[in-house]
Amino acid sequence: MSAESIGLQARLRYGRLLFRRWRWTRPFWAGLLTLLSGLPIAYFPYANLTFGQLTVRMSTTTGSASLIIGVLLFVLGLTMWFQSAVRVFAGVASIMLALVSLPVSNFGGFLAGFVLGLLGGAMAVSWAPGRPADEPGEKAELPEGEPGPRDEDGEPPVSGDLFLPAQGGGGLERVGEPVSAGRSAEEETTKENGRHRAG
């Protein structure tokens, strides 16, 4: 194997990885389906089918409207690729144009453009950018073998506010320190009243 073929393979692999990264950062398949939906919608009203000596023309009275819808769907597909921040608007617009193409453009390009436009628009609306994977050094866990914070007895600290299920209510009720009549929980305990503060 020559050095040129190794260099070509490395360049092709690098280009493939760049394309994969570009594809993952935008609604790629939604844009592709929306691009493809514009083709049959714009093409069929201007096409002529020939069966032997019989020519069938599928043009409608709204041929220019079909061309406009097809071009707009094509532009919306490119918008999903290169301006993914407006993907929700582009998705909703492509769904609306696909619906309008049903009565205007030969049943939405014989349902091919209609179905592709609906799928592409729905995928664009539902697409959300992914979060990058956690790096090994970014985890908030303690390394193996290192104990967490402990109190004087060697036990993990317990929060002062405990939540217990409320009786018969189904909610949570805050359980604090018991308070004797006429005193607040913040008062200093003495030997006279026999109370002590735990924790």
CSV table of C-alpha atoms in Angstrom, one decimal:
chain,number,residue,atom,x,y,z
A,1,MET,CA,0.0,0.0,0.0
A,2,SER,CA,1.5,3.4,-1.0
A,3,ALA,CA,1.7,6.5,1.1
A,4,GLU,CA,-0.7,8.3,-1.3
A,5,SER,CA,-3.5,5.7,-0.7
A,6,ILE,CA,-3.0,5.9,3.1
A,7,GLY,CA,-3.2,9.7,2.9
A,8,LEU,CA,-6.4,9.5,0.7
A,9,GLN,CA,-8.0,7.1,3.2
A,10,ALA,CA,-7.1,9.4,6.1
A,11,ARG,CA,-8.6,12.4,4.3
A,12,LEU,CA,-11.8,10.5,3.4
A,13,ARG,CA,-12.1,9.2,7.0
A,14,TYR,CA,-11.6,12.8,8.3
A,15,GLY,CA,-14.2,14.2,5.9
A,16,ARG,CA,-16.7,11.5,6.9
A,17,LEU,CA,-16.2,12.3,10.5
A,18,LEU,CA,-16.6,16.0,9.8
A,19,PHE,CA,-19.8,15.3,7.9
A,20,ARG,CA,-21.1,13.1,10.8
A,21,ARG,CA,-20.4,15.8,13.3
A,22,TRP,CA,-22.1,18.4,11.1
A,23,ARG,CA,-25.1,16.1,10.6
A,24,TRP,CA,-25.5,15.5,14.4
A,25,THR,CA,-25.7,19.2,15.2
A,26,ARG,CA,-28.8,19.9,13.1
A,27,PRO,CA,-32.1,18.2,12.0
A,28,PHE,CA,-30.4,16.6,9.0
A,29,TRP,CA,-33.1,14.0,8.2
A,30,ALA,CA,-35.9,16.5,8.6
A,31,GLY,CA,-34.2,18.9,6.2
A,32,LEU,CA,-33.5,16.1,3.7
A,33,LEU,CA,-37.2,14.9,3.7
A,34,THR,CA,-38.4,18.5,3.3
A,35,LEU,CA,-36.0,19.1,0.4
A,36,LEU,CA,-37.3,15.9,-1.3
A,37,SER,CA,-40.9,16.8,-0.7
A,38,GLY,CA,-40.6,20.0,-2.8
A,39,LEU,CA,-39.5,18.0,-5.9
A,40,PRO,CA,-42.7,16.1,-6.7
A,41,ILE,CA,-44.9,19.0,-5.8
A,42,ALA,CA,-43.1,21.3,-8.2
A,43,TYR,CA,-42.4,18.7,-10.9
A,44,PHE,CA,-45.7,17.0,-11.6
A,45,PRO,CA,-47.8,20.0,-12.7
A,46,TYR,CA,-45.2,20.6,-15.5
A,47,ALA,CA,-44.5,17.0,-16.5
A,48,ASN,CA,-45.8,15.2,-19.5
A,49,LEU,CA,-46.2,11.5,-19.4
A,50,THR,CA,-46.1,9.7,-22.8
A,51,PHE,CA,-47.7,6.2,-23.2
A,52,GLY,CA,-46.9,5.2,-26.8
A,53,GLN,CA,-48.6,8.0,-28.9
A,54,LEU,CA,-50.7,9.2,-26.0
A,55,THR,CA,-49.4,12.2,-24.1
A,56,VAL,CA,-50.9,12.9,-20.7
A,57,ARG,CA,-50.4,16.4,-19.3
A,58,MET,CA,-50.9,16.8,-15.6
A,59,SER,CA,-50.8,20.6,-15.4
A,60,THR,CA,-53.4,22.3,-13.3
A,61,THR,CA,-54.8,25.8,-13.3
A,62,THR,CA,-52.6,26.5,-10.3
A,63,GLY,CA,-49.3,25.4,-11.8
A,64,SER,CA,-47.4,28.5,-10.6
A,65,ALA,CA,-48.7,27.9,-7.1
A,66,SER,CA,-47.3,24.4,-7.2
A,67,LEU,CA,-44.0,25.7,-8.3
A,68,ILE,CA,-44.0,28.3,-5.4
A,69,ILE,CA,-44.9,25.6,-2.8
A,70,GLY,CA,-42.1,23.3,-4.1
A,71,VAL,CA,-39.5,26.0,-4.1
A,72,LEU,CA,-40.5,27.1,-0.6
A,73,LEU,CA,-40.3,23.6,0.7
A,74,PHE,CA,-36.8,23.3,-0.8
A,75,VAL,CA,-35.8,26.5,0.9
A,76,LEU,CA,-37.2,25.4,4.2
A,77,GLY,CA,-35.2,22.2,4.0
A,78,LEU,CA,-32.0,24.2,3.5
A,79,THR,CA,-33.1,26.5,6.4
A,80,MET,CA,-33.3,23.4,8.7
A,81,TRP,CA,-29.8,22.5,7.7
A,82,PHE,CA,-28.0,25.8,7.9
A,83,GLN,CA,-30.2,27.8,10.4
A,84,SER,CA,-31.2,25.2,12.9
A,85,ALA,CA,-32.2,27.9,15.4
A,86,VAL,CA,-35.4,28.4,13.5
A,87,ARG,CA,-36.2,24.7,13.0
A,88,VAL,CA,-39.6,25.0,14.8
A,89,PHE,CA,-40.8,27.8,12.4
A,90,ALA,CA,-39.4,25.9,9.4
A,91,GLY,CA,-41.1,22.7,10.5
A,92,VAL,CA,-44.5,24.3,11.1
A,93,ALA,CA,-44.2,26.1,7.7
A,94,SER,CA,-43.4,22.9,5.9
A,95,ILE,CA,-46.3,21.1,7.4
A,96,MET,CA,-48.6,24.0,6.4
A,97,LEU,CA,-47.3,24.0,2.8
A,98,ALA,CA,-47.6,20.3,2.6
A,99,LEU,CA,-51.3,20.6,3.6
A,100,VAL,CA,-51.9,23.4,1.1
A,101,SER,CA,-50.3,21.2,-1.7
A,102,LEU,CA,-53.1,18.7,-1.4
A,103,PRO,CA,-55.7,20.7,-3.3
A,104,VAL,CA,-53.3,22.9,-5.2
A,105,SER,CA,-50.7,20.5,-6.7
A,106,ASN,CA,-52.1,17.1,-7.9
A,107,PHE,CA,-52.9,15.9,-4.4
A,108,GLY,CA,-49.5,17.0,-3.0
A,109,GLY,CA,-47.4,15.5,-5.8
A,110,PHE,CA,-49.5,12.3,-5.8
A,111,LEU,CA,-49.2,12.1,-2.0
A,112,ALA,CA,-45.4,11.6,-2.2
A,113,GLY,CA,-44.5,15.3,-1.6
A,114,PHE,CA,-47.3,15.6,0.9
A,115,VAL,CA,-46.2,12.7,3.1
A,116,LEU,CA,-42.5,13.7,2.9
A,117,GLY,CA,-43.4,17.3,3.8
A,118,LEU,CA,-45.4,16.2,6.8
A,119,LEU,CA,-42.7,13.9,8.1
A,120,GLY,CA,-39.9,16.4,7.5
A,121,GLY,CA,-41.8,19.2,9.3
A,122,ALA,CA,-42.8,17.0,12.2
A,123,MET,CA,-39.2,15.8,12.6
A,124,ALA,CA,-37.9,19.4,12.5
A,125,VAL,CA,-40.4,20.5,15.2
A,126,SER,CA,-39.5,17.6,17.5
A,127,TRP,CA,-35.7,17.7,17.0
A,128,ALA,CA,-33.6,19.1,19.9
A,129,PRO,CA,-29.9,19.5,20.1
A,130,GLY,CA,-28.1,16.8,22.1
A,131,ARG,CA,-25.9,17.4,25.1
A,132,PRO,CA,-22.2,16.4,24.8
A,133,ALA,CA,-21.2,13.3,26.7
A,134,ASP,CA,-19.7,13.9,30.1
A,135,GLU,CA,-15.9,14.2,30.1
A,136,PRO,CA,-14.1,11.9,32.6
A,137,GLY,CA,-12.9,14.8,34.7
A,138,GLU,CA,-16.3,16.5,35.0
A,139,LYS,CA,-18.2,14.1,37.2
A,140,ALA,CA,-19.1,15.2,40.6
A,141,GLU,CA,-18.5,11.9,42.3
A,142,LEU,CA,-15.8,11.3,44.9
A,143,PRO,CA,-12.9,9.1,43.8
A,144,GLU,CA,-12.9,5.5,45.0
A,145,GLY,CA,-11.8,5.0,48.5
A,146,GLU,CA,-12.3,8.6,49.6
A,147,PRO,CA,-15.0,9.0,52.3
A,148,GLY,CA,-17.5,11.8,52.0
A,149,PRO,CA,-18.0,14.4,54.8
A,150,ARG,CA,-18.6,12.9,58.2
A,151,ASP,CA,-19.6,14.2,61.7
A,152,GLU,CA,-17.8,13.5,65.0
A,153,ASP,CA,-19.2,10.0,65.3
A,154,GLY,CA,-18.1,9.0,61.8
A,155,GLU,CA,-21.6,9.0,60.4
A,156,PRO,CA,-22.7,10.8,57.3
A,157,PRO,CA,-24.4,14.1,58.1
A,158,VAL,CA,-28.2,14.1,58.3
A,159,SER,CA,-30.3,17.1,57.2
A,160,GLY,CA,-32.1,18.8,60.0
A,161,ASP,CA,-35.4,19.0,58.1
A,162,LEU,CA,-37.0,15.6,57.7
A,163,PHE,CA,-40.0,15.0,55.6
A,164,LEU,CA,-42.5,12.3,56.5
A,165,PRO,CA,-45.8,11.4,54.8
A,166,ALA,CA,-48.7,13.3,56.4
A,167,GLN,CA,-51.4,11.2,58.1
A,168,GLY,CA,-54.3,10.6,55.7
A,169,GLY,CA,-53.4,13.6,53.4
A,170,GLY,CA,-51.0,12.0,51.0
A,171,GLY,CA,-48.7,15.0,51.1
A,172,LEU,CA,-45.4,15.6,52.9
A,173,GLU,CA,-45.3,17.4,56.3
A,174,ARG,CA,-42.2,18.9,57.8
A,175,VAL,CA,-41.2,17.4,61.1
A,176,GLY,CA,-39.0,19.5,63.3
A,177,GLU,CA,-37.9,19.4,66.9
A,178,PRO,CA,-40.7,19.1,69.5
A,179,VAL,CA,-41.4,22.3,71.3
A,180,SER,CA,-42.8,22.4,74.8
A,181,ALA,CA,-45.8,24.7,75.6
A,182,GLY,CA,-44.9,28.3,75.7
A,183,ARG,CA,-41.4,27.9,74.3
A,184,SER,CA,-39.9,28.1,70.8
A,185,ALA,CA,-37.5,25.7,69.3
A,186,GLU,CA,-34.8,28.3,69.3
A,187,GLU,CA,-34.8,28.9,73.0
A,188,GLU,CA,-31.8,27.7,75.0
A,189,THR,CA,-32.4,24.5,76.9
A,190,THR,CA,-31.7,24.4,80.6
A,191,LYS,CA,-31.5,21.8,83.3
A,192,GLU,CA,-34.8,23.0,84.7
A,193,ASN,CA,-37.0,22.0,81.9
A,194,GLY,CA,-35.1,18.8,81.1
A,195,ARG,CA,-35.0,19.4,77.4
A,196,HIS,CA,-32.0,19.0,75.2
A,197,ARG,CA,-31.4,19.7,71.6
A,198,ALA,CA,-30.4,16.8,69.4
A,199,GLY,CA,-28.1,17.2,66.5
